[in-house]
Tab-separated table of C-alpha atoms in Angstrom:
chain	number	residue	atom	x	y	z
A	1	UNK	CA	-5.908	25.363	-7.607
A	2	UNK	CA	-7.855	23.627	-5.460
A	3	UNK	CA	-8.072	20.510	-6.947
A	4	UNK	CA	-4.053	20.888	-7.034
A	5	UNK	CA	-4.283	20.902	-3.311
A	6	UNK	CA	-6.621	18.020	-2.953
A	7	UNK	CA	-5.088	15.915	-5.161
A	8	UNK	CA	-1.322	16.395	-3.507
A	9	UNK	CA	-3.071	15.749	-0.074
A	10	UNK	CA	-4.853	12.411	-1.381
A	11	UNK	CA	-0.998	11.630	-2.677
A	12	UNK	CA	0.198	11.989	0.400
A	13	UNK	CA	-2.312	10.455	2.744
A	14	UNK	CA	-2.191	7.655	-0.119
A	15	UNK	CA	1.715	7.016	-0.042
A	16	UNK	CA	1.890	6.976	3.751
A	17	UNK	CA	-0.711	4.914	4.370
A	18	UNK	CA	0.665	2.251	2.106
A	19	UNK	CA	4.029	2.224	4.275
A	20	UNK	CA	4.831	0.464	7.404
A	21	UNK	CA	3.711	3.541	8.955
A	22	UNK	CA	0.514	3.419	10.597
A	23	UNK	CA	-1.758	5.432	8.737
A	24	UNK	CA	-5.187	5.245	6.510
A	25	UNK	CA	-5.967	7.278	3.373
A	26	UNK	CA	-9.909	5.742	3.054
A	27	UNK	CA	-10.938	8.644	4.782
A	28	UNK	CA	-8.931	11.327	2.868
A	29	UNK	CA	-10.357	9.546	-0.090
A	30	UNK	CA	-14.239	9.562	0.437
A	31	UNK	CA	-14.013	13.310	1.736
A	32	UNK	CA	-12.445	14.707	-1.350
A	33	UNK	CA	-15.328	12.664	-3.207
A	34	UNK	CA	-18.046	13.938	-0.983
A	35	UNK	CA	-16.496	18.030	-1.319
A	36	UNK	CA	-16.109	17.113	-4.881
A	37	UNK	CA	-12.881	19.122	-4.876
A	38	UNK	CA	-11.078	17.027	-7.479
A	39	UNK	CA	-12.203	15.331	-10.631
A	40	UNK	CA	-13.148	11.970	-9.311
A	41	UNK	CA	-11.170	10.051	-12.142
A	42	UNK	CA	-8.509	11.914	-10.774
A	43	UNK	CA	-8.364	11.409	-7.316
A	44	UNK	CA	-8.833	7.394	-8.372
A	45	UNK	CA	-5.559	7.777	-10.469
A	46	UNK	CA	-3.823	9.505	-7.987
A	47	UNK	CA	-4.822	7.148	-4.908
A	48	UNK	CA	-4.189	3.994	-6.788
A	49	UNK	CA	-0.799	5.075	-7.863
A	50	UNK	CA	1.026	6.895	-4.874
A	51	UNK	CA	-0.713	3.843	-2.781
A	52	UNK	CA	1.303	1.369	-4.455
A	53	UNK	CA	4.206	3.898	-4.180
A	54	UNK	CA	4.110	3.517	-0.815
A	55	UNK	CA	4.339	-0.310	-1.138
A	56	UNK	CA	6.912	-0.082	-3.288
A	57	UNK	CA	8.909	1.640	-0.278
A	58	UNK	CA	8.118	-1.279	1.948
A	59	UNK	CA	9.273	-3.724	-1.231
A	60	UNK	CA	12.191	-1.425	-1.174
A	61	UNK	CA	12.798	-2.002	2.925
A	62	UNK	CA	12.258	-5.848	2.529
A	63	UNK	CA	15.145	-5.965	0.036
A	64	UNK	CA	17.354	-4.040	2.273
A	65	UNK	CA	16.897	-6.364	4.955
A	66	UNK	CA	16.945	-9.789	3.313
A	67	UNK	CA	20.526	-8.155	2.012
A	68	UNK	CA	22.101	-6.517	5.884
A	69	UNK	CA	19.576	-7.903	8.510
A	70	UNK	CA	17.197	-5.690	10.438
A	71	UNK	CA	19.586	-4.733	12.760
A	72	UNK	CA	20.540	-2.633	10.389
A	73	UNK	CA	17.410	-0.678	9.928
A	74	UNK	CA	16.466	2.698	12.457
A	75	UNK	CA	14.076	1.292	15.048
A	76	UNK	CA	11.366	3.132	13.733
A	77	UNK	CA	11.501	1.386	10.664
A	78	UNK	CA	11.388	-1.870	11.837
A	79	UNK	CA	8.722	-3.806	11.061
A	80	UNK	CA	6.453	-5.326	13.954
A	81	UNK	CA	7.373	-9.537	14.321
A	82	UNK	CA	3.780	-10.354	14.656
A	83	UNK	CA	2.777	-8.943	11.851
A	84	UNK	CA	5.761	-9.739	10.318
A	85	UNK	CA	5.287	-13.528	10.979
A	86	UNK	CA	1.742	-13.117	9.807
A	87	UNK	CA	2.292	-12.075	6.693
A	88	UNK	CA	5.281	-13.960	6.072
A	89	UNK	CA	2.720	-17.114	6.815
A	90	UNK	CA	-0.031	-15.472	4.303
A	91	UNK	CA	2.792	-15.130	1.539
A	92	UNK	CA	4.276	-18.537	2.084
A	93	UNK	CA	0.422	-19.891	2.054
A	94	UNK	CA	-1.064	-17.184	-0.732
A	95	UNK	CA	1.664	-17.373	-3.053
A	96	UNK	CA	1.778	-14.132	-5.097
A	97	UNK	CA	-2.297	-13.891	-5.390
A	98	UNK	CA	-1.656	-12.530	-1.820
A	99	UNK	CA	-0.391	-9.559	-3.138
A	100	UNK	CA	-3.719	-8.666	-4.434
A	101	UNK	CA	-4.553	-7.838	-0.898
A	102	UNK	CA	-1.754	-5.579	-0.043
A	103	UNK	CA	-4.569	-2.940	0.536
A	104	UNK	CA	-5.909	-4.892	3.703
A	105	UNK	CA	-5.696	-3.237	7.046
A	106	UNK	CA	-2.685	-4.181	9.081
A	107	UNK	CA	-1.794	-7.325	7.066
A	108	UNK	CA	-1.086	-5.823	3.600
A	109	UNK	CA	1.658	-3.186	4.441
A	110	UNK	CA	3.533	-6.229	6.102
A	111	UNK	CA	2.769	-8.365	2.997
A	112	UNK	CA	4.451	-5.929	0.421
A	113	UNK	CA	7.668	-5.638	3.090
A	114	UNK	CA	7.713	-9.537	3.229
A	115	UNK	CA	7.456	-9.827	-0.370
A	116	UNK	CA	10.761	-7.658	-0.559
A	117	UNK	CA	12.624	-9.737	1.654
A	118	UNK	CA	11.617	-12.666	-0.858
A	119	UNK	CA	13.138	-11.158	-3.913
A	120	UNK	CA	9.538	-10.814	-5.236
A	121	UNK	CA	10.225	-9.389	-8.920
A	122	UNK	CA	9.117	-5.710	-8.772
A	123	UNK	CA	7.611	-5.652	-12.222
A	124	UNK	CA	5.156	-8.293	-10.796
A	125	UNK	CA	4.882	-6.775	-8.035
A	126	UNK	CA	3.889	-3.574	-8.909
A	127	UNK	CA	1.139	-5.083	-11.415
A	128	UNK	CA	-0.678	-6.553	-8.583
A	129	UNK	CA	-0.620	-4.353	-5.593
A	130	UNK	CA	-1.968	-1.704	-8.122
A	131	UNK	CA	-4.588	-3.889	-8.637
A	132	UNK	CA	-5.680	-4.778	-5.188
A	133	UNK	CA	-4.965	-1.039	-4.291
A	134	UNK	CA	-7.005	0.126	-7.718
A	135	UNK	CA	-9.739	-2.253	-6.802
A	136	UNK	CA	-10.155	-1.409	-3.226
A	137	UNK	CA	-10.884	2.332	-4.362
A	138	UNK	CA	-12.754	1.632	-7.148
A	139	UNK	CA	-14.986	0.160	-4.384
A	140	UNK	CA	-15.225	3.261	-2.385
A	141	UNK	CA	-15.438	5.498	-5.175
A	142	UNK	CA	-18.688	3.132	-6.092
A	143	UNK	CA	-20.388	3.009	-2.829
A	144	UNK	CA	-20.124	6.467	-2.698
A	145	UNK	CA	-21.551	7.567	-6.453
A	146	UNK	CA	-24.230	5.149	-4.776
A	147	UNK	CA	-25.021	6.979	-2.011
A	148	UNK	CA	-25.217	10.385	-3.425
């Protein structure tokens, strides 16, 4: 049961963190590894996947407004213009290999939200955040088996 419970926490710290909500799921992450409450496979699966949930949410929020405006969204959903404009200016530079960092802090939740204002095709989408998202804790879960 407790590996139940660990891995629906790592789902949710996972999901919110990948929204426009300002969050982090690293953490959540390396201390389920280190009390080796869930099957480490596991816990990768689970991270990787509701991750790119999340940015599926924000793909979800960019279609919405390239289609009714922002106006249109509750304040607290509106994205921030900097970063807005930032990652706007990665996407239009990047292309869709930018999407492979949609697991960067600060940068990569706006990415994902600009890429659904863009009529980004989700299929493609999805493929590539996972990846990023998949790679970046593959990474953790490898620097940790190296540590302990």
């Amino acid at each position: 049961m407790e590996a139940f419970w660990s891995l629906a926490g790592m789902a949710g710290a996972a999901f919110v963190a990948a929204t426009l909500l300002p969050a982090q799921s690293e953490a959540v992450y390396l201390g389920i590894l280190a009390a080796r409450s869930a099957d480490p496979l596991a816990l990768f699966v689970v991270a990787s996947l509701a991750n790119t949930a999340g940015s599926v949410v924000n793909w979800w929020l960019g279609r919405l407004i390239a289609r009714h405006g922002v106006e249109k969204l509750p304040q607290r959903l509106r994205p921030d213009p900097l970063r807005f404009q930032q990652a706007q200016g990665w996407f239009s530079r990047f292309g869709w290999p930018s999407l492979l960092f949609a697991w960067l802090p600060l940068a990569g939740d706006p990415l994902t939200f600009v890429a659904g204002t863009l009529n980004f095709p989700l299929g493609r989408f999805i493929l590539l955040v996972l990846a990023g998202k998949a790679g970046r804790y593959a990474m953790l879960w490898a620097g940790w088996t190296a540590l302990t």
